PDB file of C-alpha atoms in Angstrom:
ATOM      1  CA  ASP A   1      78.760 132.369 143.336  1.00 47.00           C
ATOM      2  CA  GLN A   2      82.479 132.894 142.624  1.00 55.00           C
ATOM      3  CA  ILE A   3      83.250 129.418 141.435  1.00 58.00           C
ATOM      4  CA  THR A   4      80.513 128.553 138.838  1.00 58.00           C
ATOM      5  CA  LYS A   5      80.934 131.726 137.059  1.00 65.00           C
ATOM      6  CA  GLN A   6      81.659 131.112 133.642  1.00 70.00           C
ATOM      7  CA  HIS A   7      84.199 133.174 131.748  1.00 74.00           C
ATOM      8  CA  LYS A   8      84.289 134.339 128.541  1.00 83.00           C
ATOM      9  CA  SER A   9      86.439 132.593 126.104  1.00 83.00           C
ATOM     10  CA  THR A  10      89.293 134.745 124.776  1.00 87.00           C
ATOM     11  CA  LEU A  11      92.492 134.720 122.920  1.00 84.00           C
ATOM     12  CA  TRP A  12      94.652 133.383 125.895  1.00 87.00           C
ATOM     13  CA  SER A  13      91.953 131.819 128.196  1.00 88.00           C
ATOM     14  CA  ASP A  14      89.375 129.365 127.700  1.00 85.00           C
ATOM     15  CA  GLU A  15      85.674 129.301 129.580  1.00 83.00           C
ATOM     16  CA  GLU A  16      86.652 128.240 132.837  1.00 84.00           C
ATOM     17  CA  GLY A  17      89.328 130.911 132.978  1.00 82.00           C
ATOM     18  CA  ASN A  18      92.549 128.790 132.695  1.00 87.00           C
ATOM     19  CA  LEU A  19      95.351 129.630 130.189  1.00 90.00           C
ATOM     20  CA  LYS A  20      95.055 127.496 126.911  1.00 90.00           C
ATOM     21  CA  ILE A  21      98.762 126.967 126.959  1.00 90.00           C
ATOM     22  CA  VAL A  22      98.426 125.660 130.475  1.00 91.00           C
ATOM     23  CA  ASN A  23      95.503 123.056 129.372  1.00 90.00           C
ATOM     24  CA  HIS A  24      97.815 122.223 126.275  1.00 92.00           C
ATOM     25  CA  ILE A  25     101.026 121.092 128.216  1.00 92.00           C
ATOM     26  CA  VAL A  26      98.929 119.390 130.738  1.00 93.00           C
ATOM     27  CA  ARG A  27      97.185 117.247 127.727  1.00 93.00           C
ATOM     28  CA  HIS A  28     100.410 116.648 126.136  1.00 95.00           C
ATOM     29  CA  PRO A  29     103.566 116.937 128.326  1.00 95.00           C
ATOM     30  CA  CYS A  30     105.666 114.663 126.241  1.00 96.00           C
ATOM     31  CA  ILE A  31     105.111 116.458 123.037  1.00 96.00           C
ATOM     32  CA  VAL A  32     105.937 119.790 124.604  1.00 95.00           C
ATOM     33  CA  PHE A  33     108.912 118.486 126.201  1.00 97.00           C
ATOM     34  CA  PHE A  34     110.356 116.930 122.956  1.00 97.00           C
ATOM     35  CA  LEU A  35     109.460 119.989 121.005  1.00 97.00           C
ATOM     36  CA  ILE A  36     111.352 122.177 123.587  1.00 97.00           C
ATOM     37  CA  LEU A  37     114.336 119.576 123.590  1.00 97.00           C
ATOM     38  CA  ALA A  38     114.215 119.951 119.570  1.00 98.00           C
ATOM     39  CA  ILE A  39     114.148 123.701 119.634  1.00 97.00           C
ATOM     40  CA  CYS A  40     116.994 124.061 122.145  1.00 97.00           C
ATOM     41  CA  LEU A  41     118.992 121.705 119.856  1.00 97.00           C
ATOM     42  CA  VAL A  42     118.276 123.581 116.875  1.00 97.00           C
ATOM     43  CA  MET A  43     119.271 126.848 118.127  1.00 95.00           C
ATOM     44  CA  CYS A  44     122.471 125.596 119.714  1.00 93.00           C
ATOM     45  CA  ILE A  45     123.368 123.932 116.455  1.00 93.00           C
ATOM     46  CA  MET A  46     122.529 127.286 114.509  1.00 91.00           C
ATOM     47  CA  LEU A  47     124.347 129.409 117.060  1.00 87.00           C
ATOM     48  CA  GLY A  48     127.568 127.298 116.733  1.00 85.00           C
ATOM     49  CA  GLU A  49     127.436 127.564 112.956  1.00 85.00           C
ATOM     50  CA  ILE A  50     126.727 131.438 113.115  1.00 81.00           C
ATOM     51  CA  VAL A  51     129.392 132.064 115.806  1.00 78.00           C
ATOM     52  CA  PHE A  52     132.219 129.778 114.351  1.00 76.00           C
ATOM     53  CA  LYS A  53     131.677 130.536 110.882  1.00 78.00           C
ATOM     54  CA  GLY A  54     134.422 133.551 111.076  1.00 69.00           C
ATOM     55  CA  GLY A  55     136.642 131.482 113.240  1.00 66.00           C
ATOM     56  CA  ASN A  56     137.072 131.051 116.684  1.00 64.00           C
ATOM     57  CA  PRO A  57     135.199 133.673 118.689  1.00 60.00           C
ATOM     58  CA  ILE A  58     136.402 133.580 121.955  1.00 64.00           C
ATOM     59  CA  THR A  59     140.040 134.655 121.258  1.00 61.00           C
ATOM     60  CA  GLU A  60     140.782 136.492 118.242  1.00 60.00           C
ATOM     61  CA  ASP A  61     143.609 134.735 116.436  1.00 58.00           C
ATOM     62  CA  SER A  62     145.623 138.202 115.800  1.00 58.00           C
ATOM     63  CA  ASN A  63     145.851 138.364 119.686  1.00 55.00           C
ATOM     64  CA  THR A  64     147.236 134.960 120.351  1.00 62.00           C
ATOM     65  CA  PHE A  65     151.000 135.332 119.816  1.00 68.00           C
ATOM     66  CA  ASP A  66     153.293 138.258 119.905  1.00 73.00           C
ATOM     67  CA  ILE A  67     156.599 137.776 118.243  1.00 76.00           C
ATOM     68  CA  TYR A  68     158.642 140.025 120.493  1.00 80.00           C
ATOM     69  CA  ASP A  69     156.734 138.880 123.999  1.00 81.00           C
ATOM     70  CA  VAL A  70     158.780 137.099 126.377  1.00 84.00           C
ATOM     71  CA  ARG A  71     156.308 134.456 126.887  1.00 82.00           C
ATOM     72  CA  SER A  72     156.208 133.641 123.229  1.00 83.00           C
ATOM     73  CA  LYS A  73     159.576 133.143 122.998  1.00 83.00           C
ATOM     74  CA  ALA A  74     160.001 131.187 126.085  1.00 84.00           C
ATOM     75  CA  TYR A  75     156.493 129.015 124.505  1.00 84.00           C
ATOM     76  CA  ASP A  76     158.451 128.332 121.367  1.00 85.00           C
ATOM     77  CA  SER A  77     161.702 127.344 123.372  1.00 86.00           C
ATOM     78  CA  ILE A  78     159.795 124.946 125.072  1.00 86.00           C
ATOM     79  CA  LYS A  79     158.055 123.544 122.128  1.00 88.00           C
ATOM     80  CA  PHE A  80     161.145 123.706 119.976  1.00 89.00           C
ATOM     81  CA  ALA A  81     163.012 121.771 122.700  1.00 88.00           C
ATOM     82  CA  LYS A  82     160.298 119.126 122.919  1.00 88.00           C
ATOM     83  CA  GLU A  83     160.473 118.354 119.487  1.00 90.00           C
ATOM     84  CA  GLU A  84     164.213 117.801 119.384  1.00 87.00           C
ATOM     85  CA  VAL A  85     164.098 115.514 122.136  1.00 83.00           C
ATOM     86  CA  THR A  86     161.115 113.532 120.797  1.00 86.00           C
ATOM     87  CA  ASN A  87     163.118 113.367 117.318  1.00 86.00           C
ATOM     88  CA  ALA A  88     166.489 112.460 118.949  1.00 82.00           C
ATOM     89  CA  ARG A  89     164.343 109.649 121.154  1.00 81.00           C
ATOM     90  CA  MET A  90     162.576 108.336 118.271  1.00 84.00           C
ATOM     91  CA  VAL A  91     166.157 108.174 116.279  1.00 82.00           C
ATOM     92  CA  ASN A  92     167.592 106.517 119.334  1.00 77.00           C
ATOM     93  CA  GLU A  93     164.786 104.023 119.177  1.00 80.00           C
ATOM     94  CA  VAL A  94     165.412 103.463 115.417  1.00 80.00           C
ATOM     95  CA  LEU A  95     168.967 102.814 116.350  1.00 78.00           C
ATOM     96  CA  ALA A  96     168.407 100.379 118.878  1.00 75.00           C
ATOM     97  CA  VAL A  97     166.081  98.309 116.571  1.00 76.00           C
ATOM     98  CA  ALA A  98     168.503  98.284 113.919  1.00 75.00           C
ATOM     99  CA  LEU A  99     171.618  97.320 116.300  1.00 72.00           C
ATOM    100  CA  ALA A 100     169.269  94.522 117.883  1.00 71.00           C
ATOM    101  CA  GLN A 101     168.466  92.968 114.167  1.00 71.00           C
ATOM    102  CA  ASN A 102     171.882  93.160 112.886  1.00 68.00           C
ATOM    103  CA  SER A 103     173.586  91.612 116.454  1.00 65.00           C
ATOM    104  CA  SER A 104     171.028  88.746 116.028  1.00 62.00           C
ATOM    105  CA  LYS A 105     171.911  87.972 112.462  1.00 59.00           C
ATOM    106  CA  GLY A 106     175.601  88.113 113.498  1.00 57.00           C
ATOM    107  CA  ASP A 107     176.529  91.261 112.047  1.00 52.00           C
ATOM    108  CA  GLU A 108     179.390  92.758 113.977  1.00 55.00           C
ATOM    109  CA  ASP A 109     179.881  96.088 111.857  1.00 51.00           C
ATOM    110  CA  LEU A 110     177.841  98.113 113.877  1.00 51.00           C
ATOM    111  CA  GLU A 111     179.320  99.200 117.381  1.00 59.00           C
ATOM    112  CA  GLU A 112     176.640  98.645 120.030  1.00 60.00           C
ATOM    113  CA  LEU A 113     176.189 101.700 122.151  1.00 59.00           C
ATOM    114  CA  ARG A 114     175.551 101.851 125.770  1.00 62.00           C
ATOM    115  CA  ASP A 115     172.504 103.249 127.069  1.00 62.00           C
ATOM    116  CA  GLN A 116     174.509 106.301 128.745  1.00 60.00           C
ATOM    117  CA  GLU A 117     175.728 106.946 125.233  1.00 62.00           C
ATOM    118  CA  LEU A 118     172.272 107.386 123.178  1.00 61.00           C
ATOM    119  CA  MET A 119     170.861 110.856 122.702  1.00 61.00           C
ATOM    120  CA  GLY A 120     167.925 112.369 123.907  1.00 59.00           C
ATOM    121  CA  ASP A 121     168.142 110.758 127.303  1.00 62.00           C
ATOM    122  CA  VAL A 122     166.854 112.311 130.529  1.00 67.00           C
ATOM    123  CA  THR A 123     169.267 113.467 133.297  1.00 71.00           C
ATOM    124  CA  TYR A 124     168.149 114.558 136.756  1.00 76.00           C
ATOM    125  CA  TRP A 125     170.782 116.589 138.548  1.00 78.00           C
ATOM    126  CA  THR A 126     170.695 116.470 142.537  1.00 83.00           C
ATOM    127  CA  PHE A 127     172.820 118.818 144.450  1.00 82.00           C
ATOM    128  CA  GLU A 128     173.617 118.289 147.948  1.00 83.00           C
ATOM    129  CA  ALA A 129     174.722 121.201 150.391  1.00 81.00           C
ATOM    130  CA  GLU A 130     177.420 119.788 152.684  1.00 80.00           C
ATOM    131  CA  THR A 131     176.906 122.512 155.233  1.00 80.00           C
ATOM    132  CA  SER A 132     173.982 123.771 157.480  1.00 84.00           C
ATOM    133  CA  ASP A 133     173.810 127.008 155.567  1.00 84.00           C
ATOM    134  CA  GLY A 134     172.282 125.519 152.312  1.00 83.00           C
ATOM    135  CA  LEU A 135     172.699 124.924 148.788  1.00 80.00           C
ATOM    136  CA  PHE A 136     172.979 128.512 147.304  1.00 82.00           C
ATOM    137  CA  SER A 137     174.826 129.815 150.455  1.00 83.00           C
ATOM    138  CA  SER A 138     178.300 131.101 148.574  1.00 84.00           C
ATOM    139  CA  ILE A 139     179.205 132.074 145.263  1.00 87.00           C
ATOM    140  CA  GLU A 140     181.455 129.347 145.412  1.00 86.00           C
ATOM    141  CA  THR A 141     178.787 126.456 145.674  1.00 84.00           C
ATOM    142  CA  VAL A 142     176.707 127.971 142.760  1.00 86.00           C
ATOM    143  CA  GLU A 143     180.263 128.171 140.725  1.00 89.00           C
ATOM    144  CA  ASN A 144     180.911 124.532 141.492  1.00 85.00           C
ATOM    145  CA  MET A 145     177.312 123.558 140.135  1.00 86.00           C
ATOM    146  CA  ARG A 146     177.698 125.390 137.208  1.00 88.00           C
ATOM    147  CA  GLU A 147     181.157 123.742 136.438  1.00 89.00           C
ATOM    148  CA  ALA A 148     179.408 120.510 137.071  1.00 85.00           C
ATOM    149  CA  GLU A 149     176.907 121.176 134.719  1.00 85.00           C
ATOM    150  CA  THR A 150     179.109 122.664 131.839  1.00 86.00           C
ATOM    151  CA  MET A 151     181.360 119.504 131.696  1.00 83.00           C
ATOM    152  CA  PHE A 152     178.386 117.947 130.178  1.00 77.00           C
ATOM    153  CA  THR A 153     176.387 120.972 128.325  1.00 78.00           C
ATOM    154  CA  GLY A 154     179.576 122.177 127.186  1.00 79.00           C
ATOM    155  CA  ARG A 155     180.231 119.492 124.806  1.00 75.00           C
ATOM    156  CA  GLY A 156     179.285 119.864 120.927  1.00 74.00           C
ATOM    157  CA  ASP A 157     177.060 116.915 120.930  1.00 66.00           C
ATOM    158  CA  TYR A 158     175.325 117.912 124.100  1.00 65.00           C
TER     159      TYR A 158
END
């Protein structure tokens, strides 16, 4: 009879023919689960230590910035412009607080600035076409838009 046949115990199987590792997992599922979880966690930590020991392995730092690349110049320009605007707004906030404190003390030495005179403000330009041809239909309309912008951007304190 095949079912009652006894097997010889080996390194991998027991007398009934079942794998010993399967028997162990069935008897102790929680221990096996947490052991596997701990091994994975230790391997992740070791991998992180090995990989990031010499710097960022994903992108090499020497290839992230090319000083002569147009994109790098554009990125630097926008970064410096944002810093300049942020600094100007911080100066305006300090100036506004100082003006408010001095005006509340009755000190009239400082001239009060109007909102449009503060530096670093945001201005939105909206151009509307007068004809159905569109805004960029002729060189004259583009020149008129440029002239309107230059009226402000051409100033030294812009």
